[in-house]
Amino acid sequence: MNVRITKADESRLSACHEVFLDSALYDHYFSQEGRLDKQLSTAISRGELWIALTSQDEVAGCMWIEPTGFFGAFPYLALLGVKKSFRGAGIGHVLLETFIGVSRSLGYKKCSLLVSHFNPRAKNLYQSLGFKKVGYVPDCILPGIHENIMVKDL
């Protein structure tokens, strides 16, 4: 699918929220009222939230890139989601390619992300783009949710 990647502003907050509805990520991390919107607003205010827009100007996906989020060493993909009606259409791939490109353009030699144990489909996508598992953290952010640390050499 052909999409345009751009940075989000506050006018897109609601549309970005909708991206995560009907997802395991939402169910595990964001079902608490206001938690997702707080994170999205923080990313927008920092100029770090990117969105994939369709030709009809619909938000099909979004991602939060923290430029020095991995211990200040290299970029970290803090959040990635694709709206249910667009899943399987290559939006996640396009967003990840953008993340990799932004990381390179900032002069970094690596980029990183976490992927939850309950999300093998996302882990497979990341691996297909060259991300390698370098660690595993049980109960990383919330009890019962384990995270794979993945890094890509650029």
Tab-separated table of C-alpha atoms in Angstrom:
chain	number	residue	atom	x	y	z
A	1	MET	CA	0.000	0.000	0.000
A	2	ASN	CA	1.225	3.463	-0.844
A	3	VAL	CA	1.415	5.735	2.205
A	4	ARG	CA	3.071	9.019	3.060
A	5	ILE	CA	5.147	9.153	6.257
A	6	THR	CA	5.175	12.413	8.186
A	7	LYS	CA	5.382	13.669	11.755
A	8	ALA	CA	2.163	13.849	13.748
A	9	ASP	CA	0.716	16.886	15.468
A	10	GLU	CA	-1.918	17.195	18.217
A	11	SER	CA	-4.727	17.255	15.634
A	12	ARG	CA	-3.911	13.588	14.910
A	13	LEU	CA	-3.981	12.383	18.539
A	14	SER	CA	-7.393	10.718	18.307
A	15	ALA	CA	-6.559	9.042	14.997
A	16	CYS	CA	-3.278	7.746	16.444
A	17	HIS	CA	-5.149	6.381	19.453
A	18	GLU	CA	-7.454	4.467	17.090
A	19	VAL	CA	-4.435	2.784	15.493
A	20	PHE	CA	-3.857	0.760	18.651
A	21	LEU	CA	-7.450	-0.301	19.321
A	22	ASP	CA	-8.202	-3.973	18.704
A	23	SER	CA	-4.596	-4.987	19.276
A	24	ALA	CA	-2.803	-7.170	21.786
A	25	LEU	CA	-0.499	-4.232	22.506
A	26	TYR	CA	-3.490	-2.122	23.551
A	27	ASP	CA	-4.971	-4.928	25.636
A	28	HIS	CA	-1.712	-5.553	27.503
A	29	TYR	CA	-0.371	-2.023	27.906
A	30	PHE	CA	-2.974	0.638	27.278
A	31	SER	CA	-6.331	-0.501	28.605
A	32	GLN	CA	-5.789	1.804	31.609
A	33	GLU	CA	-7.667	5.056	30.888
A	34	GLY	CA	-5.462	7.830	29.521
A	35	ARG	CA	-2.200	5.871	29.400
A	36	LEU	CA	-1.978	5.655	25.610
A	37	ASP	CA	-2.968	9.277	25.025
A	38	LYS	CA	-0.356	10.428	27.535
A	39	GLN	CA	2.364	8.548	25.675
A	40	LEU	CA	1.169	9.731	22.267
A	41	SER	CA	0.986	13.351	23.472
A	42	THR	CA	4.507	13.131	24.866
A	43	ALA	CA	5.801	11.772	21.564
A	44	ILE	CA	3.989	14.494	19.597
A	45	SER	CA	5.273	17.281	21.862
A	46	ARG	CA	8.834	16.027	21.342
A	47	GLY	CA	8.383	15.820	17.559
A	48	GLU	CA	9.011	12.060	17.738
A	49	LEU	CA	5.673	10.591	16.592
A	50	TRP	CA	5.537	9.593	12.938
A	51	ILE	CA	2.391	8.596	11.051
A	52	ALA	CA	1.592	6.699	7.863
A	53	LEU	CA	-1.133	8.511	5.904
A	54	THR	CA	-3.188	6.991	3.107
A	55	SER	CA	-4.055	8.929	-0.046
A	56	GLN	CA	-7.355	9.753	1.711
A	57	ASP	CA	-5.371	11.318	4.602
A	58	GLU	CA	-6.323	8.507	7.012
A	59	VAL	CA	-3.826	7.517	9.689
A	60	ALA	CA	-3.016	3.884	8.896
A	61	GLY	CA	-0.184	3.499	11.400
A	62	CYS	CA	2.150	5.356	13.693
A	63	MET	CA	5.452	4.975	15.504
A	64	TRP	CA	7.411	6.750	18.201
A	65	ILE	CA	11.121	7.106	17.513
A	66	GLU	CA	13.203	8.180	20.501
A	67	PRO	CA	16.440	9.375	18.835
A	68	THR	CA	18.693	8.511	21.805
A	69	GLY	CA	16.303	6.272	23.660
A	70	PHE	CA	18.516	3.212	24.002
A	71	PHE	CA	20.663	4.361	26.942
A	72	GLY	CA	21.578	7.493	24.992
A	73	ALA	CA	23.513	5.320	22.562
A	74	PHE	CA	21.222	4.993	19.545
A	75	PRO	CA	17.588	5.316	18.400
A	76	TYR	CA	14.846	3.288	20.032
A	77	LEU	CA	11.475	2.460	18.507
A	78	ALA	CA	9.282	3.056	21.551
A	79	LEU	CA	5.922	2.315	19.936
A	80	LEU	CA	4.647	0.956	16.630
A	81	GLY	CA	1.092	0.236	15.589
A	82	VAL	CA	-0.950	-0.376	12.474
A	83	LYS	CA	-4.703	0.213	12.380
A	84	LYS	CA	-6.639	-3.056	12.240
A	85	SER	CA	-8.112	-2.376	8.787
A	86	PHE	CA	-4.583	-1.914	7.376
A	87	ARG	CA	-2.763	-4.803	9.054
A	88	GLY	CA	-1.084	-7.123	6.587
A	89	ALA	CA	-0.879	-4.398	3.913
A	90	GLY	CA	2.803	-3.557	4.460
A	91	ILE	CA	2.304	-0.441	6.598
A	92	GLY	CA	4.448	-1.810	9.427
A	93	HIS	CA	7.214	-2.587	6.945
A	94	VAL	CA	7.131	0.970	5.564
A	95	LEU	CA	7.206	2.445	9.069
A	96	LEU	CA	10.156	0.240	10.039
A	97	GLU	CA	12.055	1.178	6.895
A	98	THR	CA	11.467	4.812	7.864
A	99	PHE	CA	12.767	4.128	11.385
A	100	ILE	CA	15.896	2.535	9.932
A	101	GLY	CA	16.353	5.430	7.498
A	102	VAL	CA	15.905	8.074	10.205
A	103	SER	CA	18.406	6.240	12.408
A	104	ARG	CA	20.962	6.181	9.584
A	105	SER	CA	20.350	9.835	8.710
A	106	LEU	CA	21.114	10.774	12.321
A	107	GLY	CA	24.503	9.102	11.905
A	108	TYR	CA	23.915	6.079	14.122
A	109	LYS	CA	25.371	2.626	13.496
A	110	LYS	CA	22.547	0.774	15.294
A	111	CYS	CA	18.881	1.076	16.140
A	112	SER	CA	16.800	-0.829	18.670
A	113	LEU	CA	13.355	-1.891	19.820
A	114	LEU	CA	11.547	-4.172	22.236
A	115	VAL	CA	8.996	-6.752	21.159
A	116	SER	CA	6.670	-8.440	23.613
A	117	HIS	CA	6.587	-12.210	23.986
A	118	PHE	CA	2.905	-12.210	22.985
A	119	ASN	CA	3.669	-10.671	19.576
A	120	PRO	CA	5.509	-13.280	17.444
A	121	ARG	CA	4.193	-11.766	14.199
A	122	ALA	CA	5.907	-8.452	14.949
A	123	LYS	CA	9.079	-10.268	16.007
A	124	ASN	CA	9.127	-12.081	12.650
A	125	LEU	CA	8.724	-8.768	10.805
A	126	TYR	CA	11.610	-7.214	12.734
A	127	GLN	CA	13.816	-10.228	12.059
A	128	SER	CA	12.987	-10.056	8.343
A	129	LEU	CA	14.426	-6.528	8.322
A	130	GLY	CA	17.643	-7.579	10.044
A	131	PHE	CA	16.877	-6.985	13.714
A	132	LYS	CA	18.538	-9.542	15.965
A	133	LYS	CA	17.524	-10.587	19.459
A	134	VAL	CA	20.229	-9.514	21.902
A	135	GLY	CA	18.401	-9.988	25.176
A	136	TYR	CA	15.246	-11.029	26.977
A	137	VAL	CA	13.746	-9.268	30.004
A	138	PRO	CA	11.042	-11.088	31.960
A	139	ASP	CA	8.443	-8.772	33.536
A	140	CYS	CA	10.172	-5.856	31.824
A	141	ILE	CA	7.505	-3.151	32.065
A	142	LEU	CA	4.535	-4.963	33.571
A	143	PRO	CA	4.348	-8.256	35.464
A	144	GLY	CA	3.795	-11.219	33.168
A	145	ILE	CA	4.902	-9.389	30.024
A	146	HIS	CA	8.336	-10.345	28.773
A	147	GLU	CA	10.273	-8.319	26.216
A	148	ASN	CA	12.815	-9.302	23.584
A	149	ILE	CA	15.487	-6.656	23.061
A	150	MET	CA	16.276	-6.397	19.350
A	151	VAL	CA	19.033	-4.402	17.654
A	152	LYS	CA	19.864	-3.798	14.009
A	153	ASP	CA	23.301	-2.855	12.713
A	154	LEU	CA	22.966	-0.087	10.133
